[in-house]
Short mmCIF file of C-alpha atoms in Angstrom, two decimals:
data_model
loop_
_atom_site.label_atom_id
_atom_site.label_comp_id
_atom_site.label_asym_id
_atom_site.label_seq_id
_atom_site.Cartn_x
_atom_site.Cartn_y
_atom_site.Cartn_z
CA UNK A 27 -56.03 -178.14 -103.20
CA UNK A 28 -59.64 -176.74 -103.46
CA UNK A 29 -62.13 -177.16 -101.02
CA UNK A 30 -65.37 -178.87 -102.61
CA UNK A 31 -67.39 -177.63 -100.65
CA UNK A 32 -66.89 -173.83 -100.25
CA UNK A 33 -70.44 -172.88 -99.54
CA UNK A 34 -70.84 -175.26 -96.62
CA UNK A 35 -68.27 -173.23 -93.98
CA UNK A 36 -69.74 -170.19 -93.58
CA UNK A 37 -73.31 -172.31 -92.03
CA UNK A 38 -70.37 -174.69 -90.14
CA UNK A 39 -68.85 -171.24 -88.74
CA UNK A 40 -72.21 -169.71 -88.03
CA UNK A 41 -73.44 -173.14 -86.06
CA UNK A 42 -70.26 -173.00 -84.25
CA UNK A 43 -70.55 -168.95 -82.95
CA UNK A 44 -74.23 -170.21 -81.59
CA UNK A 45 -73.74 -173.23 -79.97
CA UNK A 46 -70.67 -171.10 -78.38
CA UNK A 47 -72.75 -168.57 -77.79
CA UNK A 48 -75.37 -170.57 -76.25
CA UNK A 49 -73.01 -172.49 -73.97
CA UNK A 50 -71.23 -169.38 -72.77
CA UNK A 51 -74.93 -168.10 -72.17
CA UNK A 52 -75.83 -171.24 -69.92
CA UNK A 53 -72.47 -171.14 -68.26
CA UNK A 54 -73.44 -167.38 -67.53
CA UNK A 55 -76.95 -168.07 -65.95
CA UNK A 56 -75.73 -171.32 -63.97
CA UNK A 57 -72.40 -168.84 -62.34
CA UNK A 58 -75.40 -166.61 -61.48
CA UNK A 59 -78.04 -168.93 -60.30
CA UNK A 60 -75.64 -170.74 -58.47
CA UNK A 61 -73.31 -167.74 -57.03
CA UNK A 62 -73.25 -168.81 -53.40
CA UNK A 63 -72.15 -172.39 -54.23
CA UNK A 64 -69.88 -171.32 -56.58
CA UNK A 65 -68.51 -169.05 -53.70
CA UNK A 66 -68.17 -171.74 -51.11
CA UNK A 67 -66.63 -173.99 -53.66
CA UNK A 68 -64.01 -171.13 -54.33
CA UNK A 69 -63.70 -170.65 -50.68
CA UNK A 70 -63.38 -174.01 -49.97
CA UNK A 71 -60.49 -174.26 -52.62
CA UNK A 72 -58.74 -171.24 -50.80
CA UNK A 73 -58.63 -172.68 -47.39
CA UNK A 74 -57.19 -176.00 -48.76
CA UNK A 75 -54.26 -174.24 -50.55
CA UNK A 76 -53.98 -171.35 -48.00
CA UNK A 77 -50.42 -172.31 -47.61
CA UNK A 78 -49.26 -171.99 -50.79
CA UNK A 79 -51.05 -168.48 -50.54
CA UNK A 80 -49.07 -167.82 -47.67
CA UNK A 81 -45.82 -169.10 -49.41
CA UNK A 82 -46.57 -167.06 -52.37
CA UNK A 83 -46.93 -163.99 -50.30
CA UNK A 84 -43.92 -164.48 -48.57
CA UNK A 85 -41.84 -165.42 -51.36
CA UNK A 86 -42.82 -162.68 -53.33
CA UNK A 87 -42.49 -160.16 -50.83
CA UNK A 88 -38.95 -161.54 -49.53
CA UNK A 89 -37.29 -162.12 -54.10
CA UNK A 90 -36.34 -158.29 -54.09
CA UNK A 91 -34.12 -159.27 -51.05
CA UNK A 92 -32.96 -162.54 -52.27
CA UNK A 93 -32.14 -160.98 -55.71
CA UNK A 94 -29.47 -158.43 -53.82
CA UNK A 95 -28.16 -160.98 -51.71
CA UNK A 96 -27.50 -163.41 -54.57
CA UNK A 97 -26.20 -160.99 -56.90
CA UNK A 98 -23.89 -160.23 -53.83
CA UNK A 99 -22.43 -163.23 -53.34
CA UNK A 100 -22.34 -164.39 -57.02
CA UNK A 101 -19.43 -161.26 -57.71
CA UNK A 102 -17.95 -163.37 -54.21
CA UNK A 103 -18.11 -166.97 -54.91
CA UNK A 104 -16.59 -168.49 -57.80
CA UNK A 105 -18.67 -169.78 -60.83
CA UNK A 106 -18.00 -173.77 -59.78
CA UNK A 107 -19.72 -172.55 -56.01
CA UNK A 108 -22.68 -170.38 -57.32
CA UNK A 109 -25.10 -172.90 -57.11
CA UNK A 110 -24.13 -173.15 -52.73
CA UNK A 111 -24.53 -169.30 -53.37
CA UNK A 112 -28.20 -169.37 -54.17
CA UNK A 113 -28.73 -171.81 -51.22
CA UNK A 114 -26.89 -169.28 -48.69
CA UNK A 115 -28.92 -166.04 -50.54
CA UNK A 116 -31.99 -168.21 -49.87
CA UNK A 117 -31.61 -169.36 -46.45
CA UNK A 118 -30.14 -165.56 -45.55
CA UNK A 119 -33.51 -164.31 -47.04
CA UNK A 120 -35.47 -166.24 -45.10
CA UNK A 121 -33.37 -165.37 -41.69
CA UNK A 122 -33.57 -161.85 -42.77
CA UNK A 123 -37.17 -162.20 -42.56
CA UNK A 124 -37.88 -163.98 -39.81
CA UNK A 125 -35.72 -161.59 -37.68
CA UNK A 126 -37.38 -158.61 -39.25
CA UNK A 127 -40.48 -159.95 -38.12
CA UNK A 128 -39.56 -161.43 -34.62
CA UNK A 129 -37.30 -157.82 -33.81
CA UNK A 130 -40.77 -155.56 -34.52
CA UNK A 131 -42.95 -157.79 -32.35
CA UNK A 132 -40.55 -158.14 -29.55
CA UNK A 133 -40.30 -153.73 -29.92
CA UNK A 134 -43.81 -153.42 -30.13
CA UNK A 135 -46.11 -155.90 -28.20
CA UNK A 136 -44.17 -154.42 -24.81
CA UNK A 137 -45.02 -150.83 -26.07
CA UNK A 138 -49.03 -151.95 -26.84
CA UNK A 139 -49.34 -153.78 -23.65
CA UNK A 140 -47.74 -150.84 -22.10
CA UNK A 141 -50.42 -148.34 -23.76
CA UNK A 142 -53.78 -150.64 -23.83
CA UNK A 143 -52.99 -150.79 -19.84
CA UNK A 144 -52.70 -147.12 -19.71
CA UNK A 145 -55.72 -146.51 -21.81
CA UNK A 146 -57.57 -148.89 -19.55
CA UNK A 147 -56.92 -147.32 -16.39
CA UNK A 148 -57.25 -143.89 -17.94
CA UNK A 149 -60.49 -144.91 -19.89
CA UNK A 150 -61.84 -145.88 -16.69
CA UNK A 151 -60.77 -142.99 -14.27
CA UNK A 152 -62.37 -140.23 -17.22
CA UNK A 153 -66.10 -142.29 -17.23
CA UNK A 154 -66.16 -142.61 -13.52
CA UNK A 155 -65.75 -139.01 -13.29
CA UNK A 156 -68.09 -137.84 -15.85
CA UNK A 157 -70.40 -139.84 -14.77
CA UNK A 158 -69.85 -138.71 -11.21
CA UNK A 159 -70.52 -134.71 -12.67
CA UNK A 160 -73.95 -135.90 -14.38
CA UNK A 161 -75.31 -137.11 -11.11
CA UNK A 162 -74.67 -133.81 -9.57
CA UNK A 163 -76.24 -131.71 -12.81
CA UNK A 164 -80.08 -131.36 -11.73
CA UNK A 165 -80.88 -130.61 -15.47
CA UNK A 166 -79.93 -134.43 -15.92
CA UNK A 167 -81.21 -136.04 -12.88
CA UNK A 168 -84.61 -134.46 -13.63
CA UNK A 169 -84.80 -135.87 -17.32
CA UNK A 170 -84.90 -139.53 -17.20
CA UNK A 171 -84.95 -140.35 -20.42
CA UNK A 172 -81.09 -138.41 -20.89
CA UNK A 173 -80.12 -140.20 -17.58
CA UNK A 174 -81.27 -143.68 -18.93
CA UNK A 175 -79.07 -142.83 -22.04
CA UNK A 176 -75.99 -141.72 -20.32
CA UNK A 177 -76.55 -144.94 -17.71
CA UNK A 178 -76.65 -147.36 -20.72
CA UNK A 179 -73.88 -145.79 -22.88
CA UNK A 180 -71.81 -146.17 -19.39
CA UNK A 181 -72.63 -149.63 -19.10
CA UNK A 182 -71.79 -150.71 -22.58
CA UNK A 183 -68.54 -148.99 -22.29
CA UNK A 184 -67.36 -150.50 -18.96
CA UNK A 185 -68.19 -153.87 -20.66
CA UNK A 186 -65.84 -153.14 -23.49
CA UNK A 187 -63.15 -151.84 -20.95
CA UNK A 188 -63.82 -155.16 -19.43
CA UNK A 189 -63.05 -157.42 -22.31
CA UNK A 190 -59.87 -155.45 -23.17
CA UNK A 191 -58.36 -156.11 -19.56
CA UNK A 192 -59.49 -159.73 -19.54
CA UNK A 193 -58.68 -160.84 -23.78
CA UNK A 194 -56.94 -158.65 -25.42
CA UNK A 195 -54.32 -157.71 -22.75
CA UNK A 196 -53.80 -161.29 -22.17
CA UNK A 197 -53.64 -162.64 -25.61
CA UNK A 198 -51.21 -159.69 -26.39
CA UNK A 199 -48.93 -161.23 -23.44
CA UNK A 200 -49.52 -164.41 -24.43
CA UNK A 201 -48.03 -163.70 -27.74
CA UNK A 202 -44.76 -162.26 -26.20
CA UNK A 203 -44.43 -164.91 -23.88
CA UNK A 204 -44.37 -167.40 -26.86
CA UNK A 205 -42.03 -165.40 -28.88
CA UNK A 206 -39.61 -165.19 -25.60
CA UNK A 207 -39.70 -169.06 -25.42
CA UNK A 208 -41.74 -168.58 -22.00
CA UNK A 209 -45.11 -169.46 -23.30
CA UNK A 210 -46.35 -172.80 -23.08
CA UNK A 211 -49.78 -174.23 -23.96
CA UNK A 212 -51.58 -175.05 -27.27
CA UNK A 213 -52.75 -171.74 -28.90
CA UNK A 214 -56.24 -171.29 -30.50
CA UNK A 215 -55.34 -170.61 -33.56
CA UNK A 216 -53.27 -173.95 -34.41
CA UNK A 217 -54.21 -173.48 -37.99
CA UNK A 218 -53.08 -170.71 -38.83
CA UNK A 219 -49.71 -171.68 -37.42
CA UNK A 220 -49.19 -174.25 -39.53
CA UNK A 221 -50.34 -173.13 -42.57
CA UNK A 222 -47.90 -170.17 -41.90
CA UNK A 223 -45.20 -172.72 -41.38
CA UNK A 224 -46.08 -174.50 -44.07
CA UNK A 225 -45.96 -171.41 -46.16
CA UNK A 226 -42.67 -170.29 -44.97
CA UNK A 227 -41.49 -174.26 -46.21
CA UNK A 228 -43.56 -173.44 -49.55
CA UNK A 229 -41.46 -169.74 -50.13
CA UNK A 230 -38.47 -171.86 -49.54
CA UNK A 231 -39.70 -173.88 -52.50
CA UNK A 232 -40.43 -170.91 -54.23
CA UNK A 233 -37.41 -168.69 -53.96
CA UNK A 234 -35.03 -171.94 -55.15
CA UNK A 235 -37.40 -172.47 -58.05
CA UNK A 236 -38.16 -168.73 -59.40
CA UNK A 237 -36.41 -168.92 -62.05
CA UNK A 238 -36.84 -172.36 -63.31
CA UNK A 239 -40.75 -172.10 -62.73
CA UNK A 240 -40.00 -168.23 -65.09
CA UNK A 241 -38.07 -170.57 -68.21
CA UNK A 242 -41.05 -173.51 -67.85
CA UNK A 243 -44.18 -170.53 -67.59
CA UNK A 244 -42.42 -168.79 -70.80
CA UNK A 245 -42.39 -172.28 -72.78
CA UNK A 246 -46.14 -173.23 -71.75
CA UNK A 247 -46.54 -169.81 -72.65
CA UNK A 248 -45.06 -169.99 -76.46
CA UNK A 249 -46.41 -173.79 -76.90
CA UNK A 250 -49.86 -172.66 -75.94
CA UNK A 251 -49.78 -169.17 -78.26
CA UNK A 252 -48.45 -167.64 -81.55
CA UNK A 253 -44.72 -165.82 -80.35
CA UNK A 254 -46.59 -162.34 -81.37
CA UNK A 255 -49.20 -163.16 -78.36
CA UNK A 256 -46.57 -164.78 -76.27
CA UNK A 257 -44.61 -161.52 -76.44
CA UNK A 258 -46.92 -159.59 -75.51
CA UNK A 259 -48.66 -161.66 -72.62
CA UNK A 260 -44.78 -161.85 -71.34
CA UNK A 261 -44.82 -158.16 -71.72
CA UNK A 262 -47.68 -157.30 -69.27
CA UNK A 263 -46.59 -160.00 -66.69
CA UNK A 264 -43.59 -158.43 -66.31
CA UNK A 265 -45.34 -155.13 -65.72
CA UNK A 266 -47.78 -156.39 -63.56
CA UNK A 267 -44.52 -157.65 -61.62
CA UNK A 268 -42.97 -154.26 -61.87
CA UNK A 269 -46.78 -152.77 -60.50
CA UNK A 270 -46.80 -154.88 -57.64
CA UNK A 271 -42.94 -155.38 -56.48
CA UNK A 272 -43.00 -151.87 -56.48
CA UNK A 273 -46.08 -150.31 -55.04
CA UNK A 274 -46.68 -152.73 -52.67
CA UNK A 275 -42.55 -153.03 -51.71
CA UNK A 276 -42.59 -149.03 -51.71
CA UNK A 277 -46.02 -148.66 -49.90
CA UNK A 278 -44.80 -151.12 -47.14
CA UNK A 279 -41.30 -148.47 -46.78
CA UNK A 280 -43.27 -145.36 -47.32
CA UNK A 281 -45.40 -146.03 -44.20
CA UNK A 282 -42.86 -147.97 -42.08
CA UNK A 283 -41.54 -144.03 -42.42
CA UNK A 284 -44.37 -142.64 -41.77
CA UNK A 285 -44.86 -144.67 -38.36
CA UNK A 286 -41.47 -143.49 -37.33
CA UNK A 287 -41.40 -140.19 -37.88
CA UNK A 288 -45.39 -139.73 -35.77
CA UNK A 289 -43.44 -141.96 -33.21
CA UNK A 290 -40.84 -139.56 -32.43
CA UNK A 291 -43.17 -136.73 -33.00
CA UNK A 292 -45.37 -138.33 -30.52
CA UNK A 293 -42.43 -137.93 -28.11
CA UNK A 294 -40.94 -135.05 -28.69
CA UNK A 295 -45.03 -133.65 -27.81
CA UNK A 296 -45.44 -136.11 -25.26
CA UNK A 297 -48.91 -137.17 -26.99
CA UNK A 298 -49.92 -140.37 -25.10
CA UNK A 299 -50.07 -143.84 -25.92
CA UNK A 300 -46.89 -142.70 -28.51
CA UNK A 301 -46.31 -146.38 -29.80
CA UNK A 302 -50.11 -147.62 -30.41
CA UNK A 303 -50.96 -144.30 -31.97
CA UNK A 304 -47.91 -144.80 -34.20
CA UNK A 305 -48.29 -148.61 -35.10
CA UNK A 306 -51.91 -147.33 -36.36
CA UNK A 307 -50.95 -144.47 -38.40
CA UNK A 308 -48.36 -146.41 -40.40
CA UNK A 309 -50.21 -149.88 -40.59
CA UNK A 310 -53.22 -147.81 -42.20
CA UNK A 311 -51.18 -145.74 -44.14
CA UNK A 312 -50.17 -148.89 -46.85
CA UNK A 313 -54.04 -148.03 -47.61
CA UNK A 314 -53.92 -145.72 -50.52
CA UNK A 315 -56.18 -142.15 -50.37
CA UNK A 316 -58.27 -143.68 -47.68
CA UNK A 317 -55.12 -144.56 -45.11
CA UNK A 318 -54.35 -141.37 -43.32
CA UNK A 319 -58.34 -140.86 -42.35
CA UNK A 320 -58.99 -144.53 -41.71
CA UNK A 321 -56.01 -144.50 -39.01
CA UNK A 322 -56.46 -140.46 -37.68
CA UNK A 323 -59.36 -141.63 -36.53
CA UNK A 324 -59.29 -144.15 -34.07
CA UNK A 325 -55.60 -142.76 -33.16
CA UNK A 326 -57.33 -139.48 -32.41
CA UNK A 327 -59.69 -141.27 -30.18
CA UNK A 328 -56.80 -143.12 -28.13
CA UNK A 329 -55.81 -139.25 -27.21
CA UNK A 330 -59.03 -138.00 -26.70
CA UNK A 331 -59.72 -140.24 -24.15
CA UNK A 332 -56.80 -139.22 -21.84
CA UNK A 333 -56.00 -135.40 -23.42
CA UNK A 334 -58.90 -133.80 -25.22
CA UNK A 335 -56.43 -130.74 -26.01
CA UNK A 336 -53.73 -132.78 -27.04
CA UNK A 337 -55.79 -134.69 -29.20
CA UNK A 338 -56.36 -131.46 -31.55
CA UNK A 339 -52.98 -130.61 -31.99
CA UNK A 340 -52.43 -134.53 -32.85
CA UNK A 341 -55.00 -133.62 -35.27
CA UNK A 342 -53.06 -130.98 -36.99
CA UNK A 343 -50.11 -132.92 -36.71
CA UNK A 344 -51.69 -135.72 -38.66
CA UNK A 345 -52.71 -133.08 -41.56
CA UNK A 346 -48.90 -131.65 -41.38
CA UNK A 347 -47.56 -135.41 -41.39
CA UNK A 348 -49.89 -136.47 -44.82
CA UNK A 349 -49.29 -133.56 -46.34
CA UNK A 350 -45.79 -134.27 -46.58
CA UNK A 351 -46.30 -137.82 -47.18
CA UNK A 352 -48.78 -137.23 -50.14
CA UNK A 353 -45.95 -134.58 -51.52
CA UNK A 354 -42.58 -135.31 -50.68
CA UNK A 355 -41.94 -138.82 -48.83
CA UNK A 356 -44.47 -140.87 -51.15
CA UNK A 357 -43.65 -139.36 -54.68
CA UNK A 358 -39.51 -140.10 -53.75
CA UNK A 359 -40.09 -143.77 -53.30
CA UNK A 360 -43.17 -144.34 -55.28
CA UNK A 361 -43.13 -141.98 -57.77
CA UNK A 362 -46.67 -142.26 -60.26
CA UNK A 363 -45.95 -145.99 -60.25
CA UNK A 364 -49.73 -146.62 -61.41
CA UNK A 365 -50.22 -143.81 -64.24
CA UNK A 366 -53.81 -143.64 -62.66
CA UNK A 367 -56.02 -140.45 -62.12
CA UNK A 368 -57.34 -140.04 -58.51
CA UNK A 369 -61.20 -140.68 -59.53
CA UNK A 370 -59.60 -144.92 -60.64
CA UNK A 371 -57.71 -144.95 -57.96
CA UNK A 372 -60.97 -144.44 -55.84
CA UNK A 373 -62.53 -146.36 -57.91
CA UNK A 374 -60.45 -149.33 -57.40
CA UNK A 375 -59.94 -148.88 -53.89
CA UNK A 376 -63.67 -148.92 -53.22
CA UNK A 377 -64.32 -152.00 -55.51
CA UNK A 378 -61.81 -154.31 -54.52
CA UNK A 379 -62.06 -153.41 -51.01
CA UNK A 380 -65.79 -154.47 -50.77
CA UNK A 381 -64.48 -157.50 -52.63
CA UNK A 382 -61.64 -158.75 -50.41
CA UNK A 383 -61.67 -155.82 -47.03
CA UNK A 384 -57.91 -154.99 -46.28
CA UNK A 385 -56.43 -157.06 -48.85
CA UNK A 386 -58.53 -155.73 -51.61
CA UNK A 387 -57.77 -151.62 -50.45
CA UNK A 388 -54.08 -152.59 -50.34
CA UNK A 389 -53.65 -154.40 -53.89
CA UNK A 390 -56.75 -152.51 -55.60
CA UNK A 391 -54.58 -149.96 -57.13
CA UNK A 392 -52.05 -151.83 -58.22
CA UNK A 393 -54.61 -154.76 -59.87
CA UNK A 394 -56.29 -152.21 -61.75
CA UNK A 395 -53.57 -150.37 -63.07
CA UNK A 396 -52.72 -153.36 -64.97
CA UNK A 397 -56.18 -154.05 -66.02
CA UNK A 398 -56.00 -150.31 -67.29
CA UNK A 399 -53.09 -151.02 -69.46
CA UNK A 400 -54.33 -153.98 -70.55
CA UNK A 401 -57.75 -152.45 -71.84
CA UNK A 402 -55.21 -149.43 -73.53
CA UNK A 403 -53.57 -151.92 -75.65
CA UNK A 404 -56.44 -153.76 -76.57
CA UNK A 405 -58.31 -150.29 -77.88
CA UNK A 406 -55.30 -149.03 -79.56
CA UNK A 407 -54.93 -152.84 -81.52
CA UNK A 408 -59.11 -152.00 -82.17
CA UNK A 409 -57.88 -148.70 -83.46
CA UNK A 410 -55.34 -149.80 -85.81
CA UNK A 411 -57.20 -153.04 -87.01
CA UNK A 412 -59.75 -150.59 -88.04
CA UNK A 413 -57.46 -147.85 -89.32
CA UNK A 414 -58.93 -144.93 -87.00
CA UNK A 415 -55.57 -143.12 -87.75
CA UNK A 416 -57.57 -140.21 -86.17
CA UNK A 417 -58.38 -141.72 -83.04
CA UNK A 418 -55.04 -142.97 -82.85
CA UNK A 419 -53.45 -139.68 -82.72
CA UNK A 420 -55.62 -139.12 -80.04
CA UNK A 421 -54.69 -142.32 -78.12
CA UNK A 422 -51.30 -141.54 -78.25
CA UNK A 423 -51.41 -137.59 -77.05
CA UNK A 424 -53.22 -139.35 -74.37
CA UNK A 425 -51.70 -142.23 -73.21
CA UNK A 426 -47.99 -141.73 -75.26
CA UNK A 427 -46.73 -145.25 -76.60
CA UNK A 428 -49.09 -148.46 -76.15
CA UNK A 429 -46.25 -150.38 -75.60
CA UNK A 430 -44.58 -148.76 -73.28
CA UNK A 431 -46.07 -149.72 -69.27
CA UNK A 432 -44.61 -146.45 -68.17
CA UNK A 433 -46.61 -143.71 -68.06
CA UNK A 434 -44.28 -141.27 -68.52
CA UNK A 435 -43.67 -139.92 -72.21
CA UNK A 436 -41.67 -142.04 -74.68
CA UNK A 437 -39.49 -140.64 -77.22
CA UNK A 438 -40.30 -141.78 -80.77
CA UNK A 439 -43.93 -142.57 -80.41
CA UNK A 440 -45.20 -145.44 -82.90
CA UNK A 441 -41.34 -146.84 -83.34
CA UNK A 442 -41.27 -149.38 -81.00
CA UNK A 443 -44.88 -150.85 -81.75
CA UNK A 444 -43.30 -151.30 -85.16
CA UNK A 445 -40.40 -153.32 -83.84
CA UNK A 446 -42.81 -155.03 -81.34
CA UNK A 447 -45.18 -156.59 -83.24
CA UNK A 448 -42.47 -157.31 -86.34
CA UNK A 449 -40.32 -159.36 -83.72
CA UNK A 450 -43.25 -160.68 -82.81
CA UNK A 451 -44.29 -162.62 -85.84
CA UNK A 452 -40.94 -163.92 -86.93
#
């Protein structure tokens, strides 16, 4: 059947691009205008489902483990029983994790209590005898000014040496009594408790659901889309997965090594305050690029304090110890999981950092090397809609196949977008 009035849809079509236009343009100024309402509404939001964050998190961290262990016990059980198997792979997860968890505190909190009492005493001896040599230097005692200086400095540091001994040392006992059952008392930080318990009950929730929350997701997915889209929105989830599962799973293993290799190098050297120095060498080094400086730093200052010569050849074993992280250790378990250059990998680190702080350095990489494949499809689509067959040769001695997320070469370039996109519109 014809349309009687032909002439009248491309001024419906143009009305409709402006008032869309318009509307995206008010929605634009009013995100703008109103930015710091917008952000305490979103904040807001966050604190009220903080434990499904936390459940999320913990679920997601903990499937690679729950995968092994049901896979395990599925060749085990019978077929009739696999159902009790998922329960037991769930519930051994879960264990698996806690203990993980409860075995590094009850290790370490001894060790830091052990070394931030050490450091106090030995912060304290060092300032009370430097301080004793610059009232014996005439060249200071006759310059007020420098003598004001080194008198305030002094001050302000016994007053920080004063605040470790009477918070942290006792909050850092605190926490071991309560994980030894000793500890009594309501903590300060109630919340956080029980949206962490909460969490742990939403993971639970999570992990027993995975794959029933996967088959509903995928039919939203191809209800809401044409199967061509669907595919390929399925597509990039599932290497978005594969990005995160395995940088942040291998980042988390690469510096857990990392910690214990300084540790027993701080041994074997007899470097002081071995443990601490250790914990904050491998909890910096999940940072990408900026890890290894961001914990050499105050590490190197935890040695200075007590061994000024010590502290430079903890400096050159730092350098030794990245080196063969950055070129041996890392590139085993990571491998070039992202496909990015160093200058977006900066890039990302310093943009989502100033975003989110720690959270933002840690998952920066990984978020924007999806974003990056996502903008590479979209411009070779552009390319092909437009038949740039020039610029697509280009594309592809650049980037190698579109649709595949690894960045290593593929064999057959141009093949499998073919089958793609065919299987895609049946």
């Amino acid at each position: 059947m014809m349309d009687k009035k032909p002439h009248i849809k491309p001024y419906l079509y143009g009305m409709l691009a402006g008032f869309g236009a318009i509307s995206l343009s008010i929605l634009f100024f009013f995100f703008i205008y109103r930015f710091d309402g917008f952000g305490d509404a979103v904040s807001k939001v966050t604190g009220i489902l903080m434990p499904f964050i936390y459940g999320a998190v913990i679920a997601y961290l903990l499937k690679p483990v729950c995968n092994t262990i049901e896979g395990f016990l599925h060749r085990i059980f019978p077929e009739k029983l696999h159902s009790m198997a998922n329960m037991l792979a769930i519930a051994a997860t879960l264990l698996f994790g806690v203990l993980v968890v409860y075995a590094l505190v009850m290790m370490v909190v001894p060790q830091l209590i052990t070394s931030v009492t050490s450091l106090y005493y030995t912060a304290q001896t060092s300032i009370t005898r430097f301080m004793r040599w610059v009232n014996t230097q005439e060249i200071f005692l006759d310059n007020e000014t420098l003598m004001g200086y080194f008198n305030n400095a002094y001050d302000a540091i016994a007053d920080n040496l004063t605040t470790l001994r009477t918070t942290l040392l006792p909050s850092l006992q605190n926490i071991q009594g309560i994980l030894s059952g000793v500890g009594v008392g309501v903590m300060n930080v109630v919340t956080w408790f029980k949206n962490l318990l909460i969490g742990l009950i939403v993971a639970v929730y999570l992990l027993a659901s995975r794959k029933k929350f996967a088959k509903q997701a995928k039919m939203i997915l191809y209800s809401v889309v044409k199967p061509h889209w669907a595919q390929l929105i399925q597509e990039e989830v599932l290497y978005a997965d594969k990005m995160f599962g395995g940088f942040i799973n291998g980042k988390i293993m690469d510096s857990a090594i990392i910690g214990v290799l300084c540790y027993f190098a701080c041994i074997i050297f007899k470097f002081p305050s071995a443990l601490l120095v250790s914990v904050i060498i491998g909890v910096t080094n999940v940072i990408p690029f900026f890890g290894p400086f961001i914990g050499a730093v105050p590490a190197t200052l935890l040695i200075l304090i007590q061994s000024p010569i010590k502290a430079i050849w903890f400096v050159l074993f730092v350098l030794v110890l990245q080196q063969l992280d950055g070129n041996v250790i890392g590139p085993k378990i990571l491998g070039n999981t992202t496909g990015l250059s160093s200058f977006w990998v900066l890039f990302s680190i310093l943009l989502f950092g100033g975003l989110w702080g720690f959270v933002g350095m840690i998952v920066g990489v990984p978020l924007f090397a999806v974003i990056y494949d996502v903008i590479k499809k979209l411009v070779f689509h552009g390319l092909r809609r437009n038949g740039q067959l020039d610029q697509m040769t280009v594309y592809h001695d650049e980037f190698g196949d579109p649709c595949d997320p690894a960045p290593a070469p593929v064999e057959d370039e141009g093949t499998e977008t073919e089958i793609v996109i065919d299987s895609g519109e049946e």
